Short mmCIF file of C-alpha atoms in Angstrom, two decimals:
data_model
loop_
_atom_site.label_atom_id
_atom_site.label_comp_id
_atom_site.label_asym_id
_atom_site.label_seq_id
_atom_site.Cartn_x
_atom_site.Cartn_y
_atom_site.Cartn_z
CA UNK A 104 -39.24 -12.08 96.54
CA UNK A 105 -40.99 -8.81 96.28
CA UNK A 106 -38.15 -6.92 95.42
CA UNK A 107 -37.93 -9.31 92.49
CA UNK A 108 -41.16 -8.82 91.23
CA UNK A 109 -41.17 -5.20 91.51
CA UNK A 110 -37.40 -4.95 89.47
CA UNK A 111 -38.97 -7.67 87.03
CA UNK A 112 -42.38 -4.89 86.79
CA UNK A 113 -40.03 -1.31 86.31
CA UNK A 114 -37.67 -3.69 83.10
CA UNK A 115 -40.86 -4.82 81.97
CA UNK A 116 -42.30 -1.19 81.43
CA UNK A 117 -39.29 -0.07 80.75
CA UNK A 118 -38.72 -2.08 77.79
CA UNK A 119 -42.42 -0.73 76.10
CA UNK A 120 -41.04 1.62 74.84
CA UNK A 121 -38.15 0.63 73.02
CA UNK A 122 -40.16 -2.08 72.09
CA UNK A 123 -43.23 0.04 70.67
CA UNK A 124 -40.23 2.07 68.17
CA UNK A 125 -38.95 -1.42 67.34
CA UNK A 126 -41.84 -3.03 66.07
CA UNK A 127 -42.78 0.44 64.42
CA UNK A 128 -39.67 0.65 62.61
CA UNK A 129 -40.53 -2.50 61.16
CA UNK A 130 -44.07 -1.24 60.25
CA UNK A 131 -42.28 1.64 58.36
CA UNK A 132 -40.10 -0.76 56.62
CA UNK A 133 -43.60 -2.68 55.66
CA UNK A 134 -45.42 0.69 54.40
CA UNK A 135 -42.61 1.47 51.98
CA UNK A 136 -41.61 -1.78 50.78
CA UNK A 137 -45.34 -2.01 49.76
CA UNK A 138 -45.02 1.41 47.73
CA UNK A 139 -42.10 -0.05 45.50
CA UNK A 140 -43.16 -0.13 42.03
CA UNK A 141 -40.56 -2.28 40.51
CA UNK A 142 -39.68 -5.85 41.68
CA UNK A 143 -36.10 -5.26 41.94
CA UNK A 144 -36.18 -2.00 44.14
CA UNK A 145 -35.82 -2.51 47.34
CA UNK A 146 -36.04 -1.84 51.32
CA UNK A 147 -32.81 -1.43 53.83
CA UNK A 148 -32.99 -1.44 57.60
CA UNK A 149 -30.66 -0.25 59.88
CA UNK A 150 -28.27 0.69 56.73
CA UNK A 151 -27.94 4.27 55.83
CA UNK A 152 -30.77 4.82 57.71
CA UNK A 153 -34.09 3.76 59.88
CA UNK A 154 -35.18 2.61 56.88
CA UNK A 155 -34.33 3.67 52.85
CA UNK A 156 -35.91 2.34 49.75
CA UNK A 157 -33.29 1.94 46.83
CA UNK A 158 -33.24 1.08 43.05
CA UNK A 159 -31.95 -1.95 41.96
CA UNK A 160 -28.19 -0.25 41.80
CA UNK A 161 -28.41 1.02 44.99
CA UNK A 162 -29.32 4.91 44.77
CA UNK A 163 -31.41 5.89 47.79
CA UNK A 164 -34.84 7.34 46.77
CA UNK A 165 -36.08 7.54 50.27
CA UNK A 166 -34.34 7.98 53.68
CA UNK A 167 -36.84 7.50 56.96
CA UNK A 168 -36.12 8.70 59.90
CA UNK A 169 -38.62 6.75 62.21
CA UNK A 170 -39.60 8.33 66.10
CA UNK A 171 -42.31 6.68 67.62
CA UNK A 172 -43.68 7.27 71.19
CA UNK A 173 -45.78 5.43 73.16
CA UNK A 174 -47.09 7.83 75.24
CA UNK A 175 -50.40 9.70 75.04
CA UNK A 176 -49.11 13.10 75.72
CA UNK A 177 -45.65 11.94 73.87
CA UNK A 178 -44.24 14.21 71.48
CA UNK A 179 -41.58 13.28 68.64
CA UNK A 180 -39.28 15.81 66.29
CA UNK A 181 -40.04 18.45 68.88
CA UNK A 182 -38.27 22.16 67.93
CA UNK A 183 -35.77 21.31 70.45
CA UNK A 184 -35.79 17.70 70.44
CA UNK A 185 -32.47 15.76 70.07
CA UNK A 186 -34.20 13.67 67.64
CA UNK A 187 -35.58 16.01 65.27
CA UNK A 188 -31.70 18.17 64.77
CA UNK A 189 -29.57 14.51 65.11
CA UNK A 190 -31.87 13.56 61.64
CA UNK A 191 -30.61 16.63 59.73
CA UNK A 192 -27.11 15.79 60.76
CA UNK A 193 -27.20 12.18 59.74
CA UNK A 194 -28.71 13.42 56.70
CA UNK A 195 -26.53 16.32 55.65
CA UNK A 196 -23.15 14.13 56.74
CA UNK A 197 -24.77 11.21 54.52
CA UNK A 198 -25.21 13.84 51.81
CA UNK A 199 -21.90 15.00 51.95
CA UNK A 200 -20.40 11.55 52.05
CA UNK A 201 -22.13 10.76 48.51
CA UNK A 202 -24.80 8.28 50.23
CA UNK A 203 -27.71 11.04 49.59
CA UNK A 204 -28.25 13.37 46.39
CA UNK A 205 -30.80 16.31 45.81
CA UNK A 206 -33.40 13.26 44.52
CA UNK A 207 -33.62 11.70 47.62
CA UNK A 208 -37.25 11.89 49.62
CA UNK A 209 -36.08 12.54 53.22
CA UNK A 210 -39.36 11.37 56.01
CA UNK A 211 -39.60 12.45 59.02
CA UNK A 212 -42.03 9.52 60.30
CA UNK A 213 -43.60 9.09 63.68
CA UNK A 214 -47.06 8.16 65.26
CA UNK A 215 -47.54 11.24 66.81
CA UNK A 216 -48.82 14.66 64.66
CA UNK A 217 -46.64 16.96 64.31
CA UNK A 218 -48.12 20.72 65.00
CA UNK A 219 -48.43 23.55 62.66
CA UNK A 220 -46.57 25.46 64.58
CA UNK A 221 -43.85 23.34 65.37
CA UNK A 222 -40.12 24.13 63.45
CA UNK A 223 -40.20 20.98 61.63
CA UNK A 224 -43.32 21.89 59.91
CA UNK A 225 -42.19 25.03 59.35
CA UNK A 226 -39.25 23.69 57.60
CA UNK A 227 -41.59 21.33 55.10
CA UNK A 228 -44.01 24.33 54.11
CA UNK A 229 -41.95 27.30 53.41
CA UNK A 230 -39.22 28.68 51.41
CA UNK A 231 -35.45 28.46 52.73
CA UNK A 232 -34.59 32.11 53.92
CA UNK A 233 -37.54 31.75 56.03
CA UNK A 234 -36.78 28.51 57.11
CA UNK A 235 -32.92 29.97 57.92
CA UNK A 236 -34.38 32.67 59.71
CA UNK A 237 -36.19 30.30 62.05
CA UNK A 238 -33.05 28.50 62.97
CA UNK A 239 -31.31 31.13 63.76
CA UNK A 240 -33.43 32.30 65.74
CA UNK A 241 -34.21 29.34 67.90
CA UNK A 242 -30.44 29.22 68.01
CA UNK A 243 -30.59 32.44 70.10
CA UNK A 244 -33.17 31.66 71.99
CA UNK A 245 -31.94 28.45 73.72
CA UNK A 246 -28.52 29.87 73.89
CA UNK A 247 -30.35 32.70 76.25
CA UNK A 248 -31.74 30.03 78.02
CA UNK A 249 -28.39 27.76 78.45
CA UNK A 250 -26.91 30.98 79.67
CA UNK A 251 -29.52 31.57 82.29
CA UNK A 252 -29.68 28.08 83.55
CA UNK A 253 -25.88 27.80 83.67
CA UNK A 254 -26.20 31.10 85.68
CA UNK A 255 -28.57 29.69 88.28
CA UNK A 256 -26.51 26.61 88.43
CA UNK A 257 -23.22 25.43 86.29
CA UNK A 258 -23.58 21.72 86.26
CA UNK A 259 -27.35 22.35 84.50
CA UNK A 260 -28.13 22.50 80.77
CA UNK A 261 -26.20 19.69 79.51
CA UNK A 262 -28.86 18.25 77.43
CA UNK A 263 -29.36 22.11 75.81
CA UNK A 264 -25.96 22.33 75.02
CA UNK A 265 -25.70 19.06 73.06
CA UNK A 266 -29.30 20.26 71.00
CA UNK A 267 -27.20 23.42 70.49
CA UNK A 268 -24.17 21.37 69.20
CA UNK A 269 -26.27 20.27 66.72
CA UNK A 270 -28.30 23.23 65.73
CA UNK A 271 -24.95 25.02 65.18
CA UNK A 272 -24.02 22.37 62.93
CA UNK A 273 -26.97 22.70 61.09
CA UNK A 274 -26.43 26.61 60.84
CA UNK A 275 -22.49 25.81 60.04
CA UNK A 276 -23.45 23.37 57.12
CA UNK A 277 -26.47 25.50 55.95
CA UNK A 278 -25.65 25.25 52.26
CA UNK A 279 -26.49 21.48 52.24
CA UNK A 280 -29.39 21.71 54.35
CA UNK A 281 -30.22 24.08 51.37
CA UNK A 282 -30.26 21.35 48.92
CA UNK A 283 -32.09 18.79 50.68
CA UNK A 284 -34.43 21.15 52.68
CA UNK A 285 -37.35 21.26 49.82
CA UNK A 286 -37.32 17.37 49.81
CA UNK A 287 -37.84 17.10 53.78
CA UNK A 288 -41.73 15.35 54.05
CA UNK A 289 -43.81 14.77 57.29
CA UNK A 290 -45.32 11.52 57.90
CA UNK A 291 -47.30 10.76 61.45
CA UNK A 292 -49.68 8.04 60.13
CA UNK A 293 -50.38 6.59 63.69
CA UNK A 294 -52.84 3.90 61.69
CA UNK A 295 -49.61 2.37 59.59
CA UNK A 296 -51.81 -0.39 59.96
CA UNK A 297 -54.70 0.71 57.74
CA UNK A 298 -52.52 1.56 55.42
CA UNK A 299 -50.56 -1.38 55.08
CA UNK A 300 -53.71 -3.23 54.22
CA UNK A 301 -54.49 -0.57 51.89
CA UNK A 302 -50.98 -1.26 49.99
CA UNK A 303 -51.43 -4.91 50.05
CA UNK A 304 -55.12 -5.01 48.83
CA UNK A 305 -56.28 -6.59 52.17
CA UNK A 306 -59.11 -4.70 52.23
CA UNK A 307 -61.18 -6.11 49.61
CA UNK A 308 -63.88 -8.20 50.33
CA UNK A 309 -62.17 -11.08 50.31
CA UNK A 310 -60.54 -11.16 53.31
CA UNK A 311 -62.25 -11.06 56.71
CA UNK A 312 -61.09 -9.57 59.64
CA UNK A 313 -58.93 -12.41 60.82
CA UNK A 314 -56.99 -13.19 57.49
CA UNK A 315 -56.16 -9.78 57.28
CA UNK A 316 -54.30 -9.76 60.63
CA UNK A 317 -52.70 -13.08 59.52
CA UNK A 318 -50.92 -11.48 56.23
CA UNK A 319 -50.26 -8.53 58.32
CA UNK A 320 -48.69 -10.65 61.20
CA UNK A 321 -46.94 -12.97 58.60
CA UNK A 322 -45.08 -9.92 57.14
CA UNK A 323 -44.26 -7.89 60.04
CA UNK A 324 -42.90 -11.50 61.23
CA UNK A 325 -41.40 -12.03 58.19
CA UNK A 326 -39.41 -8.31 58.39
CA UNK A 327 -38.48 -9.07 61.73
CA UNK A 328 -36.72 -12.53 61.66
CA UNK A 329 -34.85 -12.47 58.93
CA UNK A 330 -33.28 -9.02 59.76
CA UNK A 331 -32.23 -10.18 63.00
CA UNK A 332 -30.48 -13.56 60.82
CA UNK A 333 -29.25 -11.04 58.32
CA UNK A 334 -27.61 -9.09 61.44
CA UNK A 335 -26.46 -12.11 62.99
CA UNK A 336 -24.61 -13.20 60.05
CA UNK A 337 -23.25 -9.21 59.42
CA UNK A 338 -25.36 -8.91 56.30
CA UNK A 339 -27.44 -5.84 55.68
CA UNK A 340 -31.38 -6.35 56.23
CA UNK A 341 -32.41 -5.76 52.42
CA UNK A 342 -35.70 -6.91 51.10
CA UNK A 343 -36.85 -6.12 47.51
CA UNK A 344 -40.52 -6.16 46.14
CA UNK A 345 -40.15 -9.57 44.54
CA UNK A 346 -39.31 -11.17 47.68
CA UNK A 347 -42.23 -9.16 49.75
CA UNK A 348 -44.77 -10.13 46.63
CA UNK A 349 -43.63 -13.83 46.95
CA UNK A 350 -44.45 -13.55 50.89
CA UNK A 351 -47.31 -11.85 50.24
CA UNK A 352 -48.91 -14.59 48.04
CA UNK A 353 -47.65 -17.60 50.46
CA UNK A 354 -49.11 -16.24 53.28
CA UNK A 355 -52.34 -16.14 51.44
CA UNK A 356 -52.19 -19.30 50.45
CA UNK A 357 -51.36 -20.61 53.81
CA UNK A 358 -54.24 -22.69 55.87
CA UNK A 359 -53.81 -20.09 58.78
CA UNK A 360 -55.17 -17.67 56.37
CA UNK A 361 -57.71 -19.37 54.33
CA UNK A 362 -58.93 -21.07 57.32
CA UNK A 363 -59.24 -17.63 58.95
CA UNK A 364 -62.16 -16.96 57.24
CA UNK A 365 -64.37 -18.50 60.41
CA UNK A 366 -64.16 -18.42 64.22
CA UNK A 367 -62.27 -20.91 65.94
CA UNK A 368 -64.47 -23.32 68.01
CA UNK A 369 -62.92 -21.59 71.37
CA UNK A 370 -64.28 -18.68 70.51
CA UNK A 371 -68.17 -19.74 71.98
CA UNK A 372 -69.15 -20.10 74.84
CA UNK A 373 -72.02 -22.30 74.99
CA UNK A 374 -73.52 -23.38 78.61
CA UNK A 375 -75.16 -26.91 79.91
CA UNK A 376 -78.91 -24.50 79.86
CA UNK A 377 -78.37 -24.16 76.05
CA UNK A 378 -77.47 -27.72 75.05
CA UNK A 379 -80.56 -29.04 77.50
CA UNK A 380 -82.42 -26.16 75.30
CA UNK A 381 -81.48 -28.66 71.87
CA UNK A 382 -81.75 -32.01 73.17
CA UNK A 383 -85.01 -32.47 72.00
CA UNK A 384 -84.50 -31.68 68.42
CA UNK A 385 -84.43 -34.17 65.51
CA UNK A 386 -80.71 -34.01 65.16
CA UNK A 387 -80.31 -35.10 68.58
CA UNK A 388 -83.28 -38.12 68.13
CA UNK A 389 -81.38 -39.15 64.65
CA UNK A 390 -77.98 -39.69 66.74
CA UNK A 391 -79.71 -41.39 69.72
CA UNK A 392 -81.25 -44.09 67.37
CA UNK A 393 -77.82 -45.38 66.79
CA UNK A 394 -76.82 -48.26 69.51
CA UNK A 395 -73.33 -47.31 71.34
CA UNK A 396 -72.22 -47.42 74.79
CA UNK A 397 -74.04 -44.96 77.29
CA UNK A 398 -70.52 -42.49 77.68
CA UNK A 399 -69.81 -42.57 73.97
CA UNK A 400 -73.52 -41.92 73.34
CA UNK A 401 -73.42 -39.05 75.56
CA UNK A 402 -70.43 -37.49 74.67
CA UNK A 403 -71.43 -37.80 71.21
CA UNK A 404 -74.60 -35.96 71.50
CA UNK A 405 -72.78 -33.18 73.53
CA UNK A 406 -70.02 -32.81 70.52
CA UNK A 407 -72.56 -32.33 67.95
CA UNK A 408 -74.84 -29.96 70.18
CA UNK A 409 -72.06 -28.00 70.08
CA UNK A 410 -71.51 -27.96 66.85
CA UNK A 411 -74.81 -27.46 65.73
CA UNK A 412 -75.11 -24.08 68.20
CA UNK A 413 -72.03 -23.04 66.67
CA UNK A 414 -72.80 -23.40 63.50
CA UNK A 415 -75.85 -21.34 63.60
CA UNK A 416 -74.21 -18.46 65.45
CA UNK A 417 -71.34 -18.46 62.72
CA UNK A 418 -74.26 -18.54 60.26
CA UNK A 419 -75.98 -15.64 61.21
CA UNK A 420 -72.97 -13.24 61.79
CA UNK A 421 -71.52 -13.43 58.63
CA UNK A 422 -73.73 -13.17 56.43
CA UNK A 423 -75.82 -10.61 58.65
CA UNK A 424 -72.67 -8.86 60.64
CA UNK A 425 -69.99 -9.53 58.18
CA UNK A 426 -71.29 -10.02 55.34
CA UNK A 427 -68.55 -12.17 54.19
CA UNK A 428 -70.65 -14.49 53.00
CA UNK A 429 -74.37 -14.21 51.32
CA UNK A 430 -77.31 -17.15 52.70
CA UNK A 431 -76.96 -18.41 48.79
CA UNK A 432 -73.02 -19.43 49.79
CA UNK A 433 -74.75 -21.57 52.59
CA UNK A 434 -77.63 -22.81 50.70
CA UNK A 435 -74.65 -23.93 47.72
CA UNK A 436 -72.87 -25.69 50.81
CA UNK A 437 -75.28 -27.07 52.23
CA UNK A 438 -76.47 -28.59 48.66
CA UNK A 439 -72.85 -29.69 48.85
CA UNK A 440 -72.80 -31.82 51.61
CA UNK A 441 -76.12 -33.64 50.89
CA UNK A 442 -75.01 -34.69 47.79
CA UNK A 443 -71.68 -35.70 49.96
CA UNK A 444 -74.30 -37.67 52.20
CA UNK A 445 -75.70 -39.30 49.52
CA UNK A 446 -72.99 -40.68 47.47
CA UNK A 447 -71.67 -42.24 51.18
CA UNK A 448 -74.98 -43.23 52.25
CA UNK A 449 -75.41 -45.61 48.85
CA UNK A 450 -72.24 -46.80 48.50
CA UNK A 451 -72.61 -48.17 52.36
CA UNK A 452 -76.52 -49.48 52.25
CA UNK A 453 -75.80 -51.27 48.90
CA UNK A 454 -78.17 -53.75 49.40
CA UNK A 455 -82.25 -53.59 50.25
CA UNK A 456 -82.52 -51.81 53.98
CA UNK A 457 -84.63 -55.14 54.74
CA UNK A 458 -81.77 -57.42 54.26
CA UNK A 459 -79.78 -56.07 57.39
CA UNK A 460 -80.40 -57.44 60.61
CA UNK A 461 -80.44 -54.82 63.34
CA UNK A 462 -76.75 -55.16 64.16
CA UNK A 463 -75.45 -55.05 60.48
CA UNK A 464 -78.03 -51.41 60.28
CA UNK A 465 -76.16 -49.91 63.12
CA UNK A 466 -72.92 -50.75 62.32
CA UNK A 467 -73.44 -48.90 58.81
CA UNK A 468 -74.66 -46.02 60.91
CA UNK A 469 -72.14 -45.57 63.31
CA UNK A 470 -69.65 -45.78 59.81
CA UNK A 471 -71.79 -43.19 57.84
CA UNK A 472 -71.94 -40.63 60.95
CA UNK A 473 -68.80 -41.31 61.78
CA UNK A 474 -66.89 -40.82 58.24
CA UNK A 475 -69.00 -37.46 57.73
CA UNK A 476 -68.16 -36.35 60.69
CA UNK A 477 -64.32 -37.20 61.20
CA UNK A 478 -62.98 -37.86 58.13
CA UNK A 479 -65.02 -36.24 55.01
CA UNK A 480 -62.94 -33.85 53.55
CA UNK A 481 -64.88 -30.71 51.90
CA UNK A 482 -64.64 -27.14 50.97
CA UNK A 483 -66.37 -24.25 51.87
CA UNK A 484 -66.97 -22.01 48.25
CA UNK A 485 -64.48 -24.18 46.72
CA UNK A 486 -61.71 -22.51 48.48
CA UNK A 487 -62.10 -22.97 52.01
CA UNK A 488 -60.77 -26.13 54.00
CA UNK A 489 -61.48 -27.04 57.65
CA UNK A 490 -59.25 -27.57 60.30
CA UNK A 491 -60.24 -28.96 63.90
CA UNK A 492 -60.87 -25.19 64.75
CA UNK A 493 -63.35 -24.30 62.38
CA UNK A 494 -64.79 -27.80 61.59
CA UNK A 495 -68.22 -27.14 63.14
CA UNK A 496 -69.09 -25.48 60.14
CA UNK A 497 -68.92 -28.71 58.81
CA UNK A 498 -70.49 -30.55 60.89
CA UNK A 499 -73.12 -28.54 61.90
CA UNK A 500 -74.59 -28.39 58.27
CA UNK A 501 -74.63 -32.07 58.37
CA UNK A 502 -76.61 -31.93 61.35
CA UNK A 503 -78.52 -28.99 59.87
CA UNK A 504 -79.88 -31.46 57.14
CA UNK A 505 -80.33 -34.63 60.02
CA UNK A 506 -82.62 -31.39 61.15
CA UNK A 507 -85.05 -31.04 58.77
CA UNK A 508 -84.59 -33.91 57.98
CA UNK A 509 -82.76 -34.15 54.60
CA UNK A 510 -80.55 -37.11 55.73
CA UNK A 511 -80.05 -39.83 58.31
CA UNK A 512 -77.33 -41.92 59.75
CA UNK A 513 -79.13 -44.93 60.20
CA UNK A 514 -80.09 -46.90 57.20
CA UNK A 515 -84.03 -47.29 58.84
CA UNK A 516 -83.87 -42.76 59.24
CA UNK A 517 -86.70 -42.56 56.82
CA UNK A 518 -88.68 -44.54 58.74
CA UNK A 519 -88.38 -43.31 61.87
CA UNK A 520 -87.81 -39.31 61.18
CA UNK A 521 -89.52 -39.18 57.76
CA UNK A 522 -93.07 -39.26 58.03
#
């Protein structure tokens, strides 16, 4: 069994990696499909390159070439990385082939930054006889040092002789590499992130934290699925900026997102000390006055200590951490849900309080609590709904107002609470 667990621990690091580049690939794919201008452009993985952004006819305007490592000392496009001289051989071939012309944008992108010094940098930011120069004489210096390792040992230098391979093709095609050399970019965003929200407008004010990461999520998700179908069917994973903008607006629009304006209830922790600490408040009194069995009762209480506690800590971080949300949104809510109260309240105790016996009184409370509590349907600033998760927000202002006390459950509240 041990030897199991320690294979099952080397494939499971193993695979980071290869992972890590995967999902930034996708990221890539994300960043430029975001730049498109025009609704039928559009974005190909795993086609004629990484990733490529087309026009509607299919001319490539970008080719990416996408390295990522996960590493903290990891390097990408390094002068004599197989990575870095494989790209301009894909690239010249593709040029050659009629798949690339001299308008193409070709991106070297990777999470790591790329030095000053290093060749690929050199190639970006200076003129081509320099940038020739360079080449050729890196060329001589790892042939030098393929000689001397083959010298101290023939069976070494494999992996320098395949980098050579492809530096030599580089020097043998050198009139292409020519053409598309001015229109080699850099790119080692390692926040893609940032700047994917910065594409999509996430980071307005309108959108917290938490719906941010759900559009972001939803898209990457969205990239990811439906290449692998596309693949699995042997169809090429396009996506143009009309689809991405109809995503885009979905996810949005989705519960998961609107909803994600507030904490989910699991995301307190609240301890027995600090619902003893609120057991004497009115809230608690106005819930005790209505007759139900001793568990129930209990249980009750507990829920809607809970809620109340939650509710004020949501309440003070965001509109004094956040800032989400101003105290007048609250205030308007709050305003909201007496007038909620009210309408219930008199359509239920139609009839003067005094003509209810005792019985008749608590059964109309335990429907008013129980309606405003379960089954009142309301929104938050018009556009916010609640789910079980987020609820307490809800509920808790309904207490808040039981608090003070603005409202009661049971038709005699006034009289006991009011005075």
């Amino acid at each position: 069994m041990e030897q199991s667990k320690e294979k099952s621990q080397v494939v499971t690091d193993t695979a980071k990696g290869p992972l890590s580049g995967y999902l930034f690939q996708f990221e890539r794919a994300l960043l430029l499909l975001s730049s498109l201008e025009t609704d039928t452009d559009y974005v190909s993985i795993e086609d004629v390159d990484d990733i490529a952004t087309h026009k509607s006819d299919g001319t490539v305007l970008i080719s990416d070439q996408s390295k990522h490592s996960i590493s903290q000392s990891g390097s990408t496009f390094a002068d004599t990385s197989y990575a870095l001289w494989r790209t301009f051989q894909i690239w010249i071939e593709k040029f050659e082939a009629g798949i690339f012309d001299k308008n193409v944008t070709f991106i070297c992108s990777t999470n790591k930054p790329i030095s000053s010094n290093s060749i690929l940098y050199f190639i970006c930011n200076n003129l081509f006889d320099e940038v020739s120069d360079r080449i050729s004489n890196l060329r001589i210096s790892q042939g030098e040092k393929l000689d001397q390792l083959i010298k101290e040992d023939p069976s070494k230098g494999k992996s320098i002789k395949a980098i050579l391979d492809l530096i030599d093709f580089i020097i043998k095609k050198i009139d292409v590499f020519e053409v598309i050399q001015p229109s080699i970019k850099i790119d080692d965003n390692s926040d893609l992130k940032e700047s994917i929200h910065n594409k999509l407008h996430l980071n307005s004010e309108q959108f917290t934290d938490l719906q941010k990461n759900n559009v972001y999520e939803g898209m990457i998700g969205w990239l990811t699925s439906h290449s692998l179908y596309k693949w699995r069917n042997s169809e090429v994973a396009e996506f143009t900026k009309k689809q991405m903008d109809s995503k885009y607006q979905s996810l949005i629009h989705t519960p998961s997102v609107i909803n994600a304006v507030f904490r989910a209830k699991h995301s307190f922790s609240i301890d027995d000390t600090e619902i003893e600490a609120k057991r004497s408040e009115l809230f608690v009194k106005q819930i005790e006055l209505i007759s139900r069995r001793p568990d129930a009762k209990d249980r009750t209480i507990k829920n809607a200590i809970e809620d109340f506690i939650r509710f004020e800590i949501e309440h003070a971080y965001l509109i004094n951490e956040i800032g989400d949300f101003t105290k007048e949104d609250f205030n308007k809510f709050i305003d909201l849900c007496y007038e909620e109260w009210q309408s219930y309240f008199d359509d239920k105790v139609v009839h003067d309080i005094a003509e209810y016996s005792d019985d008749e009184k608590n059964h109309l409370a335990l429907d008013i609590y129980s309606f405003i509590m379960k089954k009142l349907n309301i929104n938050f600033a018009d556009d916010y709904s609640f789910t079980t998760n987020n609820v307490y927000i809800k509920n808790g202002s309904f207490l808040k107002l039981s608090n003070i006390p603005m409202i009661g459950w049971h038709p005699d509240w006034e009289e006991h609470f009011k005075k």
